[in-house]
Coordinates of C-alpha atoms and ligand atoms in Angstrom, one line a residue:
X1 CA 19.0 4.9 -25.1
X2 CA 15.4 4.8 -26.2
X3 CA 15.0 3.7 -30.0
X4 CA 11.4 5.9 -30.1
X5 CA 11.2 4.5 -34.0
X6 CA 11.5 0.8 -32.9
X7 CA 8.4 -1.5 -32.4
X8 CA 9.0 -2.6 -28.9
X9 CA 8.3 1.5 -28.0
X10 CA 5.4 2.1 -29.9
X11 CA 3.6 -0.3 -28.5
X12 CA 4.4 -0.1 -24.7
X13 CA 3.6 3.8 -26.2
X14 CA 0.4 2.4 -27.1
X15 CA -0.2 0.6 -24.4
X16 CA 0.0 3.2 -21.8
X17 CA -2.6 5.8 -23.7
X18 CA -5.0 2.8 -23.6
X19 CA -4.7 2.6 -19.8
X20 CA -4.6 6.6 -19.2
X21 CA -7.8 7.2 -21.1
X22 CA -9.1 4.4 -20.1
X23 CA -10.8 3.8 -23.4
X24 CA -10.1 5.2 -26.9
X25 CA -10.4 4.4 -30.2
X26 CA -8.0 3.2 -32.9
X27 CA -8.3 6.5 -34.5
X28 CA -7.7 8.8 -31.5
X29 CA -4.4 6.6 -30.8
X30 CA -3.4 7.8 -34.6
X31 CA -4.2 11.5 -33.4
X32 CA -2.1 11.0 -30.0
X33 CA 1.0 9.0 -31.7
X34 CA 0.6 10.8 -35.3
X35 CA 1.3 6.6 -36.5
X36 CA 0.5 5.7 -39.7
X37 CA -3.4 3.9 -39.8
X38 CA -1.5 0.8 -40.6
X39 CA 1.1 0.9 -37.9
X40 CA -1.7 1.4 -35.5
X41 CA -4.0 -1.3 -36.7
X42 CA -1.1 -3.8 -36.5
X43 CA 0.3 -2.9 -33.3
X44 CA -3.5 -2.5 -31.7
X45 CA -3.8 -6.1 -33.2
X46 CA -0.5 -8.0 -31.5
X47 CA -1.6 -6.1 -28.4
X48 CA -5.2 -8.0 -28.9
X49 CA -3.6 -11.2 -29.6
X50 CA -1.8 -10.9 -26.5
X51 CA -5.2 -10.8 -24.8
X52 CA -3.7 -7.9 -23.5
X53 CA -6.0 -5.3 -24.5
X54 CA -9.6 -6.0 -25.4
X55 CA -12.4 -4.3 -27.8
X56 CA -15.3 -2.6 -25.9
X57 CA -18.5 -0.7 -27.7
X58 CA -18.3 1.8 -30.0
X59 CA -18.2 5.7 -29.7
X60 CA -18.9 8.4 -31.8
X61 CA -16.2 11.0 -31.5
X62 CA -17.4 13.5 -34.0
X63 CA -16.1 11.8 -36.9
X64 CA -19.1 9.9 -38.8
X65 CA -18.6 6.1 -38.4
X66 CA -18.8 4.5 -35.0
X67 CA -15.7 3.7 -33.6
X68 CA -14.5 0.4 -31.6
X69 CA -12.8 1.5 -28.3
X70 CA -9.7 0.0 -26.8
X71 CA -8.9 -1.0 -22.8
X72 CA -7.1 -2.9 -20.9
X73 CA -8.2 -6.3 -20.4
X74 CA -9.3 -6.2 -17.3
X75 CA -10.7 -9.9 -17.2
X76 CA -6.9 -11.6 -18.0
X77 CA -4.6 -9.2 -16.2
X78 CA -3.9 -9.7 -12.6
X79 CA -1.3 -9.2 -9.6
X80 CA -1.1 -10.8 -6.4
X81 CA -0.6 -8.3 -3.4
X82 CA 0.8 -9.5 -0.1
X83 CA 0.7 -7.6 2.8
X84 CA 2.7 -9.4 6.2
X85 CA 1.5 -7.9 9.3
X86 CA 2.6 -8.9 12.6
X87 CA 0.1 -11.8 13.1
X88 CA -1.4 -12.4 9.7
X89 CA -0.6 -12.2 6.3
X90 CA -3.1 -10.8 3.9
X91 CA -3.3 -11.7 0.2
X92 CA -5.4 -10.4 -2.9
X93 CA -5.7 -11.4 -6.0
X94 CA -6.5 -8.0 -8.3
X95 CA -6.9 -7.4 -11.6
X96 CA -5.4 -4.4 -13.5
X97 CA -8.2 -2.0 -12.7
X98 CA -8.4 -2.9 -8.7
X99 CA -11.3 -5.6 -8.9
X100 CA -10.7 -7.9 -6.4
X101 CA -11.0 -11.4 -7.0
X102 CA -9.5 -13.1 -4.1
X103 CA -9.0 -12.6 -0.5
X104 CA -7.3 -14.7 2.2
X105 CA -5.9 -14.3 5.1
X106 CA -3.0 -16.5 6.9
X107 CA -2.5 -16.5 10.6
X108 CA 1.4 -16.2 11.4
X109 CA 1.9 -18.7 14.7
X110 CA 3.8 -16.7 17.6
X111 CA 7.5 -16.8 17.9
X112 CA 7.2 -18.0 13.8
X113 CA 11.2 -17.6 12.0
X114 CA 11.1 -15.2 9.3
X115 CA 12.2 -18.4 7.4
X116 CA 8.9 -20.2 8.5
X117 CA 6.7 -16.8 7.5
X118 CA 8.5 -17.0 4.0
X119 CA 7.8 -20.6 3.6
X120 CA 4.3 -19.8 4.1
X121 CA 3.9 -16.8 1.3
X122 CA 5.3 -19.1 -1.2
X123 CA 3.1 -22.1 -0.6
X124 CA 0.2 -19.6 -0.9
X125 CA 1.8 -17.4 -3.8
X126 CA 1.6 -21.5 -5.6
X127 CA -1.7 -22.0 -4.5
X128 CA -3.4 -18.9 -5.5
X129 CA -1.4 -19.1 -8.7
X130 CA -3.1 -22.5 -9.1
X131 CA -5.9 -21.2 -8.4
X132 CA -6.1 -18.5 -11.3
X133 CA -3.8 -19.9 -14.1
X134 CA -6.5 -19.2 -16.8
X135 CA -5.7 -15.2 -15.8
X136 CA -2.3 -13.7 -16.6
X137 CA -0.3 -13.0 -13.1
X138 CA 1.8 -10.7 -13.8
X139 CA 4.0 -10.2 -10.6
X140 CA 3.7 -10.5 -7.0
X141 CA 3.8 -6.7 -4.7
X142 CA 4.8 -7.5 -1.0
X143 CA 4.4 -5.4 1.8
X144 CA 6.4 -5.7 4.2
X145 CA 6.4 -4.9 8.1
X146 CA 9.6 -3.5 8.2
X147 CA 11.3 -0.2 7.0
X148 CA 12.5 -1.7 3.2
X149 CA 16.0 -0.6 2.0
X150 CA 15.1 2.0 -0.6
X151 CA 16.6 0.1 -3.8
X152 CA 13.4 -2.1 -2.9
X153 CA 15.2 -5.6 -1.6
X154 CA 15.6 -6.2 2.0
X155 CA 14.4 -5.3 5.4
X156 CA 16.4 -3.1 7.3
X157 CA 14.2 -3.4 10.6
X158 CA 10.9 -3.7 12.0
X159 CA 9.9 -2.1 15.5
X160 CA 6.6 -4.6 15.6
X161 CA 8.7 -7.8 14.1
X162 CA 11.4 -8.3 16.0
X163 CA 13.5 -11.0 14.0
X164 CA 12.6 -9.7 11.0
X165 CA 15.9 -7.6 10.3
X166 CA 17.9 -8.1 7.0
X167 CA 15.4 -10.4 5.2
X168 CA 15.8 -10.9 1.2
X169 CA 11.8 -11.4 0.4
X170 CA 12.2 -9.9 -2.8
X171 CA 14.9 -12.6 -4.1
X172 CA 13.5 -15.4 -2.3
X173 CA 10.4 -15.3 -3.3
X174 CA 11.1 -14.2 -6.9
X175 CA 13.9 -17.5 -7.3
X176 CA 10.4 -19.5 -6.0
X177 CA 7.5 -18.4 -8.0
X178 CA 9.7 -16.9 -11.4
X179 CA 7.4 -14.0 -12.0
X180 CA 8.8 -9.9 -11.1
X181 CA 8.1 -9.2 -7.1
X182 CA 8.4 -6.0 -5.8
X183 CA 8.4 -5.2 -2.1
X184 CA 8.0 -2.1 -0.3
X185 CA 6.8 -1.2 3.5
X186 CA 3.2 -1.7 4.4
X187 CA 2.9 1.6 5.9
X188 CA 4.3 3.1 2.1
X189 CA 2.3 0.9 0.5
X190 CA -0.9 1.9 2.0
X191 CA -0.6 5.7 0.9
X192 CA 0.0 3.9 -3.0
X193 CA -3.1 1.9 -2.5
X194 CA -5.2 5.5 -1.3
X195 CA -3.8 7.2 -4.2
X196 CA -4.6 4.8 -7.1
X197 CA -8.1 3.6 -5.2
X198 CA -8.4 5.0 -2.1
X199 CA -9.5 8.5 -1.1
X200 CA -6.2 10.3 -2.3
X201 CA -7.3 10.1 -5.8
X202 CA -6.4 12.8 -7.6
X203 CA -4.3 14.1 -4.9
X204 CA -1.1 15.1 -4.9
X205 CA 0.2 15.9 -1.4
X206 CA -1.2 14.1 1.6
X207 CA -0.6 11.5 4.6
X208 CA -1.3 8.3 6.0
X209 CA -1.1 8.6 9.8
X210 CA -0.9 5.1 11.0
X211 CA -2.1 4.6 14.4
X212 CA -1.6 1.1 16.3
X213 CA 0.9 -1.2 17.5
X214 CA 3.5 1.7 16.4
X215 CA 3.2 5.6 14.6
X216 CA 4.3 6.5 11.5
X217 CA 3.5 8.4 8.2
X218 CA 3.9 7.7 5.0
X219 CA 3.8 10.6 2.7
X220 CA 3.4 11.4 -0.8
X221 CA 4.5 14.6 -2.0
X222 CA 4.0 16.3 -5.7
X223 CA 2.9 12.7 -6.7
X224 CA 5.5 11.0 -5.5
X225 CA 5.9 8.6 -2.7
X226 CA 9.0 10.4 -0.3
X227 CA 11.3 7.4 0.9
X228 CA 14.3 9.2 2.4
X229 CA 17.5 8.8 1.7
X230 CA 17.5 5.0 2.6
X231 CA 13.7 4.0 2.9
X232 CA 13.6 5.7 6.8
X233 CA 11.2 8.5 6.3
X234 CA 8.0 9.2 7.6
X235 CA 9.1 8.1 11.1
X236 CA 6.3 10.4 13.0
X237 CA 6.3 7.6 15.9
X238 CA 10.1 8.2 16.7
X239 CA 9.8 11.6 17.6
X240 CA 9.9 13.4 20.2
X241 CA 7.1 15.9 21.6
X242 CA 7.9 16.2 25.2
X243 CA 11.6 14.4 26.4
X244 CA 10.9 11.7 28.8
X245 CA 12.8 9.0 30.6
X246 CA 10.2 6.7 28.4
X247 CA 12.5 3.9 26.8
X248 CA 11.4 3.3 23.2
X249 CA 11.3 -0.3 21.3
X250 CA 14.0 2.1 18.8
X251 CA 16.3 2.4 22.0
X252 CA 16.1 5.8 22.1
X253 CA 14.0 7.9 25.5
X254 CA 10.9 9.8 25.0
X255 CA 9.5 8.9 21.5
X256 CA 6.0 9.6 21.2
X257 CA 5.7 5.9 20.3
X258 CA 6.7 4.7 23.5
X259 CA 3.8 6.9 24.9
X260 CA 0.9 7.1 22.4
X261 CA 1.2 3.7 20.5
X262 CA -2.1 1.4 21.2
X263 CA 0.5 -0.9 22.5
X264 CA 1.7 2.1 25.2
X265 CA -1.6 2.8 25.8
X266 CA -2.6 -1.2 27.3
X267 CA 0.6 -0.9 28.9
X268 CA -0.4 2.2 30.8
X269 CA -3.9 1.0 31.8
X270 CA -2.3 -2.3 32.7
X271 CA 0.1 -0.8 35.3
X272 CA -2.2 1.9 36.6
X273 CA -5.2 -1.4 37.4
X274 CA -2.3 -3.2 39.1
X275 CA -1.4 -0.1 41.2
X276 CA -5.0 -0.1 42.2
X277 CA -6.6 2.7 40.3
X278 CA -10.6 3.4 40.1
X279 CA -11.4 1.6 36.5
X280 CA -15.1 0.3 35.3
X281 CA -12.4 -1.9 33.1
X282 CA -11.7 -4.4 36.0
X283 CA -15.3 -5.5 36.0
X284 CA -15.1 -6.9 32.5
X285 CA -11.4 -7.9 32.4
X286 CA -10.3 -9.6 35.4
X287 CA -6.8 -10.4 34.8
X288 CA -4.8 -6.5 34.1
X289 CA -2.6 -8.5 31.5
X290 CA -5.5 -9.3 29.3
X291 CA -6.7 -6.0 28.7
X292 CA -7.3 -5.3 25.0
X293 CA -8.5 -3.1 22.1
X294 CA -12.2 -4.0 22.9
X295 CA -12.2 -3.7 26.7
X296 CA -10.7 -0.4 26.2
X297 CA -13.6 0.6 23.8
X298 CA -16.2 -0.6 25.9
X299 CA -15.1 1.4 28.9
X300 CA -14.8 4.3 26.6
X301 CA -18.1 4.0 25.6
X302 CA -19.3 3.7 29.5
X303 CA -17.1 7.1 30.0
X304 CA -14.6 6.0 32.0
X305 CA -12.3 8.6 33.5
X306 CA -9.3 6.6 33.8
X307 CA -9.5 5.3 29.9
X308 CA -10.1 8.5 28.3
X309 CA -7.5 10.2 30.1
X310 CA -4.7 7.8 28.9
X311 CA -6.4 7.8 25.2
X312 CA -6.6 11.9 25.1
X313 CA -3.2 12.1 26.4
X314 CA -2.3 9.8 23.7
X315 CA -4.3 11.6 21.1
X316 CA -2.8 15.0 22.2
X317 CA 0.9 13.7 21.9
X318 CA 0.0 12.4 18.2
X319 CA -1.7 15.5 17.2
X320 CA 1.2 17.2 18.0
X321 CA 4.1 15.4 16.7
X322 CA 1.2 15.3 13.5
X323 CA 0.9 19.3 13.5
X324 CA 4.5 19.5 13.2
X325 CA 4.7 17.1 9.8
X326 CA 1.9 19.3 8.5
X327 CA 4.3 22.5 9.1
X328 CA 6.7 20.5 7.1
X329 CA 5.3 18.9 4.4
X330 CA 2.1 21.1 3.8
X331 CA -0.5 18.2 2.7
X332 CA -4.0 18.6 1.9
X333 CA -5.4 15.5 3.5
X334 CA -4.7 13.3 5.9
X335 CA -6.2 9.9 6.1
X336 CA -6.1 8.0 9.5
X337 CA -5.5 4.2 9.2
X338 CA -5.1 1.3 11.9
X339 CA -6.8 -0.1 14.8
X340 CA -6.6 2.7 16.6
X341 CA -9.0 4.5 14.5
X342 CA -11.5 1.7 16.3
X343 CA -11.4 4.1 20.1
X344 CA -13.2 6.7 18.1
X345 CA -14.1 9.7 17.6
X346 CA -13.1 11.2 21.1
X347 CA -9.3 10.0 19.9
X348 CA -9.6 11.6 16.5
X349 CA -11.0 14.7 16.8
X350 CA -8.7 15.4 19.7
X351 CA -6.1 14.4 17.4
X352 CA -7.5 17.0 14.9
X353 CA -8.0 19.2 17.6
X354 CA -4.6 19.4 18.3
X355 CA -3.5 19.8 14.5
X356 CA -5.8 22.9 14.2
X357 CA -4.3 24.4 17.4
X358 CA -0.4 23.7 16.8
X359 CA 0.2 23.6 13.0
X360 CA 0.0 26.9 10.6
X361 CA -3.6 28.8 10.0
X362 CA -2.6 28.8 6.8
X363 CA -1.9 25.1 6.3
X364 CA -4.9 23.9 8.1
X365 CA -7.1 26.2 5.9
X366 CA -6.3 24.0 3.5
X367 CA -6.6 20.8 5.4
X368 CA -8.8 17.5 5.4
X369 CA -8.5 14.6 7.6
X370 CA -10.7 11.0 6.5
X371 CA -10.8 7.6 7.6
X372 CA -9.7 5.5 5.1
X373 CA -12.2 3.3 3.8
X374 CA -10.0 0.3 2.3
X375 CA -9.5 -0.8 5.6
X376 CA -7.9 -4.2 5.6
X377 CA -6.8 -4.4 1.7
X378 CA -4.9 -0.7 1.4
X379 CA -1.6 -2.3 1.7
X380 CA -2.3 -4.9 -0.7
X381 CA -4.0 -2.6 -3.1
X382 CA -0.8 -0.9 -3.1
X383 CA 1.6 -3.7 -3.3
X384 CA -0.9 -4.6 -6.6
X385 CA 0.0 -1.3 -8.0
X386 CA 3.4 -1.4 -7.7
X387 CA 2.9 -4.5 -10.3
X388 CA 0.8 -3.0 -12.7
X389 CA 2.8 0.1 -12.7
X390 CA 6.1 -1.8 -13.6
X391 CA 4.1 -3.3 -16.3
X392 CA 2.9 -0.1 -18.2
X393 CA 5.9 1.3 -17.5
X394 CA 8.6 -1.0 -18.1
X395 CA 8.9 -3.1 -21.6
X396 CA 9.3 -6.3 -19.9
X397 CA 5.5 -6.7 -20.6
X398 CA 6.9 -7.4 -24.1
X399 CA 9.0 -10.3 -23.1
X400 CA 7.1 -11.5 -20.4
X401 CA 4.0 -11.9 -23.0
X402 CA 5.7 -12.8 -26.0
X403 CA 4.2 -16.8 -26.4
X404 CA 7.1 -17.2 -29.4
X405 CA 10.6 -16.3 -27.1
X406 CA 11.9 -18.0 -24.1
X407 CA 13.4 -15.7 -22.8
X408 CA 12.3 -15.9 -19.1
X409 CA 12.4 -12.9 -16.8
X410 CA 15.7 -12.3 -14.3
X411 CA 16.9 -10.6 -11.5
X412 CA 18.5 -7.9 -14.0
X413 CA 14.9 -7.3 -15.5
X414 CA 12.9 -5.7 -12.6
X415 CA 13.8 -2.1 -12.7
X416 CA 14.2 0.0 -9.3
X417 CA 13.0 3.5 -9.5
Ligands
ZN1 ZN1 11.7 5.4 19.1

């Protein structure tokens, strides 16, 4: 039960109308909470001793006297986002409004144990915490590679990271570093990242199509990021367009992934240059099994028939399966993110193409599609939010801030929503 007279709520109330406007004075705060001058002026002042919020300029709101304005202080709070892909491991140190001071990035060795991965993310977590100890870390946002069991604890299962099934990140590294971590799945994280600095600002239905190594969406709807029932949705790369005899990673036949992922897509070009087949590729990759990313986009560039036929076909089996989530879930933009953004625009707009001939008139009326422009940092962008937002929402700023208790953050503190 909320006490909505007691001191601890009146100034995480406070707090949040100095981050939503972004600025406002000590008097406009009174207006808003309809506090007493004095309660303001003492609450505005333990938030300012906390370093928490700082003074900025003066504006003139009508009412004679310049007044001092109020924000966040964006030089002392900070998060450190993590986002494990694969083969590297991306970190950012942010602060509360998305400046980013930090970035590194960690090469994961083949055949690494999850254990050996996690090992790594602390030692850097200590490093970079090192590194910035005169700023105010207040958490650490993960992203993982997997699909992350809704309550926001443990990987359930990664189709690009094989032994990393059933991994407790979240406690691990929280029982390490002693600061609140939150975790969630890169490809969910990414679409948090567009809405708070990306291009879904302001937004409040769209996708992230993620196109590379596998196919999925992650989806916010009315606001909200959609999870499913246990963390599962958003799936695109699992379904099916046309049934095929096509084994899947998922163990299931005919999922567009096993067909359309960049990884399908070197696998196809590899088997049809061993059979033999008329390819500008061979004269610039020698050895079928070492065909990659760029030798694909060079031959696209030097039109080659064989390439762009396995990359439309690709592109048409995406655009559909994508046509089919826009029936569904009715967004306004999409925004493409991943590697396979790099074969260009003959793969998107065919893609696009194949939205604007298979979903509803009406839907793709009212339809956008971008690139996203955070490129490597949208997951950790994301995982940074998830920090900050605990923080303005939650009052364990209060403990975690207060220099006179000792009360030290737990398990029991973090709070799932
Ligand atoms: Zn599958």
């Amino acid at each position: 039960m909320i006490d909505f007279n007691s001191k601890k709520y009146k100034i995480f109330f406070i707090l949040n109308l100095i981050y939503h406007y972004e600025s406002i004075s000590r008097t406009q705060l009174g207006d808003i909470t309809e506090y007493r001058a004095a309660t303001i002026s003492d609450l505005v002042k333990e938030l300012l001793d906390k370093d928490l919020i700082k003074e900025k300029g003066s504006s003139n709101a009508g009412r004679g006297r310049n007044q001092i304005l109020l924000e966040l202080n964006n030089d002392y709070l900070c998060a450190i986002g993590i986002s494990i892909e694969p083969n590297e491991i991306m970190y950012i140190v942010s602060t509360i409004k998305g400046d980013i001071l930090k970035t590194e990035k960690q090469n994961i060795p083949k055949n690494s144990t999850p254990s050996y991965v996690v090992e790594l993310i602390i030692s850097e977590i200590t490093k970079l915490m090192d590194l910035y100890r005169e700023k105010r870390i207040l958490g650490i946002g993960i992203g993982d590679p997997g699909l992350v069991y809704k309550k926001g604890d443990y990987t359930v299962f990664s189709s690009q990271f094989k032994s990393w099934e059933n991994i407790h990140l979240k406690s691990i590294v929280k029982d390490a570093i002693k600061l609140p971590v939150r975790i969630e799945s890169n490809d969910n994280l990414k679409a948090l990242g567009e809405k708070k600095y990306g291009l879904a600002k302001g937004i409040s239905d769209f996708i992230c199509l993620q196109l590379g190594e596998g196919i999925g969406i992650s989806i916010v709807a009315n606001n909200q990021l959609v999870k499913g029932a246990i963390g599962a949705a958003g799936e695109l790369g699992h379904t099916i367009v046309t049934p095929n005899d096509k084994i899947c990673i998922c163990g299931s036949y005919g999922c567009i992934e096993a067909s359309a992922s960049l990884s399908a897509i070197i696998a196809e070009l590899k088997r049809a240059v061993s059979l033999g087949s008329n390819t500008i590729i061979r004269e610039f990759c020698k050895n079928p099994e070492d065909i990659s990313l760029e030798d694909i986009k060079k031959a696209l560039d030097l039109k080659d028939k064989l390439c762009l036929n396995v990359v439309l076909q690709a592109a048409n089996l995406i655009g559909i399966a994508l046509a089919n989530a826009i029936n569904i879930l009715n967004p306004e933009l999409v925004i493409f993110e991943g590697l396979m953004i790099e074969l260009g625009d003959c793969f998107l707009n065919t893609i696009i193409q194949k939205v604007n001939e298979n979903a509803l008139a009406i839907t793709n009326k009212h339809l956008s599609f971008k690139i996203t422009e955070l490129k490597d940092n949208a997951a950790s962008l994301g995982a940074v939010t998830l920090i900050f937002e605990d923080f303005l929402k939650t009052d364990y700023f209060y403990k975690l801030c207060d220099k006179s208790s000792n009360e030290t953050i737990s398990c029991e503190d973090d709070i799932d929503f």
